[in-house]
Coordinates of C-alpha atoms in Angstrom, one line a residue:
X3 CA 11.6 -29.5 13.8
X4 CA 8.9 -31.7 15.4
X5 CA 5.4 -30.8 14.8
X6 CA 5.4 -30.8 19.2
X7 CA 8.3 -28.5 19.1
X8 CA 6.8 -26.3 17.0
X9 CA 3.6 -26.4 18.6
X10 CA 5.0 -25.1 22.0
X11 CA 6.8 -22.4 20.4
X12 CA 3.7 -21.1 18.3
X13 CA 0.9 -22.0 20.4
X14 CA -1.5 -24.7 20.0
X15 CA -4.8 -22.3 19.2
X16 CA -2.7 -20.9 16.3
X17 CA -1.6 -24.2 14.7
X18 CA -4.8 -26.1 15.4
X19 CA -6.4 -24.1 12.3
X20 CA -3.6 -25.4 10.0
X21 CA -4.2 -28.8 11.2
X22 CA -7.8 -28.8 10.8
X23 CA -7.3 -27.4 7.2
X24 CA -5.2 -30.2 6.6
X25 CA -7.2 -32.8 7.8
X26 CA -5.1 -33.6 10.9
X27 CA -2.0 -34.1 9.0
X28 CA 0.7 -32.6 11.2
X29 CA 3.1 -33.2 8.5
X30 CA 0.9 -31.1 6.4
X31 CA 0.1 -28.3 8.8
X32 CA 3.5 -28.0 9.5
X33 CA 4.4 -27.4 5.5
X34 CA 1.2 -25.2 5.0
X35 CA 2.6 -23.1 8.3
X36 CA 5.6 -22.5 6.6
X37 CA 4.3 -21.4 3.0
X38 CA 1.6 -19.0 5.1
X39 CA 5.3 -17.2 6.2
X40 CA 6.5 -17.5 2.7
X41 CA 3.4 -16.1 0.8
X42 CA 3.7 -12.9 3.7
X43 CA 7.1 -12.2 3.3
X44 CA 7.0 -12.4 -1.0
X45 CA 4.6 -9.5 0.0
X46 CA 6.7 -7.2 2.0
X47 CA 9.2 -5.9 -1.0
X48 CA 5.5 -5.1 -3.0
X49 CA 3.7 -3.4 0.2
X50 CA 7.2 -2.0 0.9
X51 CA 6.8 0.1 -2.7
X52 CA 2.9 0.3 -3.3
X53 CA 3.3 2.1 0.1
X54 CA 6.2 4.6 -1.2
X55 CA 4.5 5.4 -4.6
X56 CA 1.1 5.8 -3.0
X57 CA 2.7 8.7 -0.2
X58 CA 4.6 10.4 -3.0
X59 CA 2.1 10.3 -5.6
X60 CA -0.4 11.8 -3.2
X61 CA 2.2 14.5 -1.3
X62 CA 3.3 15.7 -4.7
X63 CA -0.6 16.4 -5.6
X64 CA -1.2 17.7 -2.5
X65 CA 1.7 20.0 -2.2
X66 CA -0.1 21.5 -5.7
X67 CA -3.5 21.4 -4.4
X68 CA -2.2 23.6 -1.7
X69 CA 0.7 25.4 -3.7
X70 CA 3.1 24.9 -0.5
X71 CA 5.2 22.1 -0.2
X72 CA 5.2 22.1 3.5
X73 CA 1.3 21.2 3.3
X74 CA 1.7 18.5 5.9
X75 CA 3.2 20.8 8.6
X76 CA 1.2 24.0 8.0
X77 CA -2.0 22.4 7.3
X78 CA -2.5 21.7 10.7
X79 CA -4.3 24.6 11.8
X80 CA -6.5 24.9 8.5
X81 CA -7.4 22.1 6.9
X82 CA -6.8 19.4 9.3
X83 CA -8.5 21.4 11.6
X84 CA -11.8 22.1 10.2
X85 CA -15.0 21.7 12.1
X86 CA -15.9 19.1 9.4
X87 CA -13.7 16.4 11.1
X88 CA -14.7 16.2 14.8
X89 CA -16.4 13.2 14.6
X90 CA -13.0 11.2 13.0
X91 CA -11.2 13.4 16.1
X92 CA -9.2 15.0 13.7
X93 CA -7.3 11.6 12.7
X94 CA -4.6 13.6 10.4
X95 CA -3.7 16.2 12.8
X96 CA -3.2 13.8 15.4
X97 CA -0.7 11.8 13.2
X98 CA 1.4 14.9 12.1
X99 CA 1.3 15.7 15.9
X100 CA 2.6 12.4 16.9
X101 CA 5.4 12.3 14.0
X102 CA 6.3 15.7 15.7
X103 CA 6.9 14.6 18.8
X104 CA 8.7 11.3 18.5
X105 CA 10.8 13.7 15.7
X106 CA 12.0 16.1 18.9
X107 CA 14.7 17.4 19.4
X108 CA 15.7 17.3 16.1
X109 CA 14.9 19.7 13.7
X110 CA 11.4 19.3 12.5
X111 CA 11.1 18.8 8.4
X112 CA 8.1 17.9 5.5
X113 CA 10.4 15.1 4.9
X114 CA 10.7 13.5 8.3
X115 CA 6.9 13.7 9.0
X116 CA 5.8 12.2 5.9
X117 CA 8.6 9.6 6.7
X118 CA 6.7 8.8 9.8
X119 CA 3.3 8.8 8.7
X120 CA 1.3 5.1 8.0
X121 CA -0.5 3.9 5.4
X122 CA -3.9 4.4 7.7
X123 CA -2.5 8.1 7.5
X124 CA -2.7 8.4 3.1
X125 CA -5.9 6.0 2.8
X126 CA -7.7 8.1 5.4
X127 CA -7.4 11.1 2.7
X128 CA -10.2 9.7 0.6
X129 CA -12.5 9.4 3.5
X130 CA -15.7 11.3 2.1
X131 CA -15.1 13.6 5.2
X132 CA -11.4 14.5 3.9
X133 CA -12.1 14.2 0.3
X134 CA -14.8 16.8 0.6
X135 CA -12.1 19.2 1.9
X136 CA -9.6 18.8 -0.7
X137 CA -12.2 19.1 -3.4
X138 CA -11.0 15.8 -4.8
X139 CA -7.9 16.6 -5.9
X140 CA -6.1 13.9 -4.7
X141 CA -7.8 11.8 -7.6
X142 CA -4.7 13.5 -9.8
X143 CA -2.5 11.4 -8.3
X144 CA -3.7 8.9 -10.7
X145 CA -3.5 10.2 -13.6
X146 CA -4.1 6.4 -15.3
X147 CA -7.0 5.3 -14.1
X148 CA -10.3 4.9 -15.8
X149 CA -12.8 7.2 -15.9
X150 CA -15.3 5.2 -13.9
X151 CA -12.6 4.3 -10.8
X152 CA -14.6 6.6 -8.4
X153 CA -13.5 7.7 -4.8
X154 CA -15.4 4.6 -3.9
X155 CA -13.7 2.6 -5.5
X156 CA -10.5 3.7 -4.8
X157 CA -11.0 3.7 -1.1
X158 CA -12.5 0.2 -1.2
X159 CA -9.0 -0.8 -2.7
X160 CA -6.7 1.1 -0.2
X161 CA -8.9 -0.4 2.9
X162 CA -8.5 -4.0 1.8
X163 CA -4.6 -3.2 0.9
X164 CA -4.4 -2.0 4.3
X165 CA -6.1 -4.4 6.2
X166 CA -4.2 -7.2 4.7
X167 CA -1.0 -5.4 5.3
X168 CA -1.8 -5.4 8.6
X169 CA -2.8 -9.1 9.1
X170 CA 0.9 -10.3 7.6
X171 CA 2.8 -7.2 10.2
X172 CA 0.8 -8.8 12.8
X173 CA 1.8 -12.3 11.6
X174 CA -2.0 -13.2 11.3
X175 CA -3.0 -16.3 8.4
X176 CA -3.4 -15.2 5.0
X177 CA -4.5 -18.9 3.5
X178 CA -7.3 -19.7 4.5
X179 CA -10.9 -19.0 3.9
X180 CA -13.3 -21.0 6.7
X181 CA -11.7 -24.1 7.6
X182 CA -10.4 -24.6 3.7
X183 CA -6.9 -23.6 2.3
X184 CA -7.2 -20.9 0.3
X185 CA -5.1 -17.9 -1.2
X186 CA -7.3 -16.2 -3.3
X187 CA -7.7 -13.3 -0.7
X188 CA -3.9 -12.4 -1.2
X189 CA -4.4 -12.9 -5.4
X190 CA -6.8 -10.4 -4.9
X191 CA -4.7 -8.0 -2.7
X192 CA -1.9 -8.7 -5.3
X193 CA -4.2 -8.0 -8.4
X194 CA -5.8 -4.3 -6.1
X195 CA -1.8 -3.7 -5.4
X196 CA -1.2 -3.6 -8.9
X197 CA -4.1 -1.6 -10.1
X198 CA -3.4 1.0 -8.0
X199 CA 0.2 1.5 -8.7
X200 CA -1.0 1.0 -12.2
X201 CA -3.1 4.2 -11.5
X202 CA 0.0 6.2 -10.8
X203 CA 2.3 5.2 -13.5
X204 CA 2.2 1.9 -15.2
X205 CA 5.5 2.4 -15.8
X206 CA 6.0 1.3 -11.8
X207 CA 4.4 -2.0 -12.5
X208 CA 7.7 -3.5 -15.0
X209 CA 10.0 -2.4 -11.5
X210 CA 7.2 -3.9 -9.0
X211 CA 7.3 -7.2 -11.0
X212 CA 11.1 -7.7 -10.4
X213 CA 10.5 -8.0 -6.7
X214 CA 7.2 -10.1 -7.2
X215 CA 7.7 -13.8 -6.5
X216 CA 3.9 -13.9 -4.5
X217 CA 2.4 -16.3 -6.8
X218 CA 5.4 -18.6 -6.7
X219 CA 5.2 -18.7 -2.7
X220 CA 1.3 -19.3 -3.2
X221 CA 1.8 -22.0 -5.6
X222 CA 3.5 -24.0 -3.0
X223 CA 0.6 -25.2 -1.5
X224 CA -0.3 -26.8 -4.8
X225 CA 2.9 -29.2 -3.0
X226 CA 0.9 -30.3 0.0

């Protein structure tokens, strides 16, 4: 496809920042387009599972902390509704709420609203507001991590997960940094990815790898 061609069909504001990156090479920003769109989709199998194992790993330690497997639907009135959490205008309820409602008619399960709830939905949990309330007990869920990975930290890590999640479902850059090409955001999201699943069970991390072909996307650039 010509660089014009392309151009019209992605818009010229969102190419020109490829094309200043390669220093007005159209041939270039054409080729550094396409391994942006490479490097994002070698990350959806890896998001695709980091998101599984985190929502499992933190239901099954919250179905514990509360001793009641249906946690998620009868914690609305209790903990998801404490006075605590007006200011984040109770964020969980409001997503089991929503799951409920695009779920009717049908039969309303556990399994169907966790199904439906985000990752914004499990990283909220270690808010300070929401951590507070569940005493920290969702830190069980990682039963491998050191003893100095704090709350902190751990939220720190499932913010920028999520935000870069976000930016490749919303088809936004993930190679630059400024005006320069430059993947070592995604490195970092990769090496975060792995720590936390790493946290659950390292055992995840051999199954994870046979999906991972990130750095072989991001090495493509090395090509331009």
């Amino acid at each position: 496809m010509k660089y014009a061609q392309l151009e019209l069909y992605v818009s010229q504001p969102r190419l020109n920042r490829f094309l200043r990156a390669c220093g007005n090479s159209k041939s270039k920003a054409q080729k550094l387009y396409k391994i942006n769109l490479r490097v994002a989709q070698a990350f959806y199998p890896v998001m695709n599972l980091f998101e599984i194992f985190l929502r499992n790993a933190l239901n099954n330690q919250l179905a514990l902390h509360f001793n009641d497997h249906d946690w998620i639907i009868n914690q609305k009135p209790l903990f998801m509704s404490h006075l605590s959490l007006a200011p984040s205008r109770y964020f969980l309820r409001g997503c089991v709420l929503k799951a409920e409602s695009k779920i009717r008619p049908q039969p309303i399960t556990s399994g169907k609203i966790i199904s439906e709830q985000t990752l914004g939905f499990w990283t909220a949990l270690f808010d300070n507001h929401h951590y507070i309330l569940l005493h920290g007990s969702i830190m069980a869920a990682f039963p491998n991590k050191s003893a100095a990975t704090n709350r902190s930290a751990i939220a720190t890590k499932l913010k920028n997960i999520r935000e870069f999640r976000n930016r490749i479902y919303h088809n936004e850059p993930i190679c630059f940094r400024g005006n320069s090409v430059d993947f070592s955001a995604a490195t970092q999201i990769l090496s975060d990815v792995h720590d936390v699943i790493g946290w659950i069970d390292p055992n995840l991390l051999g199954y994870t790898e046979y999906f991972n072909n990130v750095n072989d996307k991001i090495n493509l650039a090395n090509t331009l």
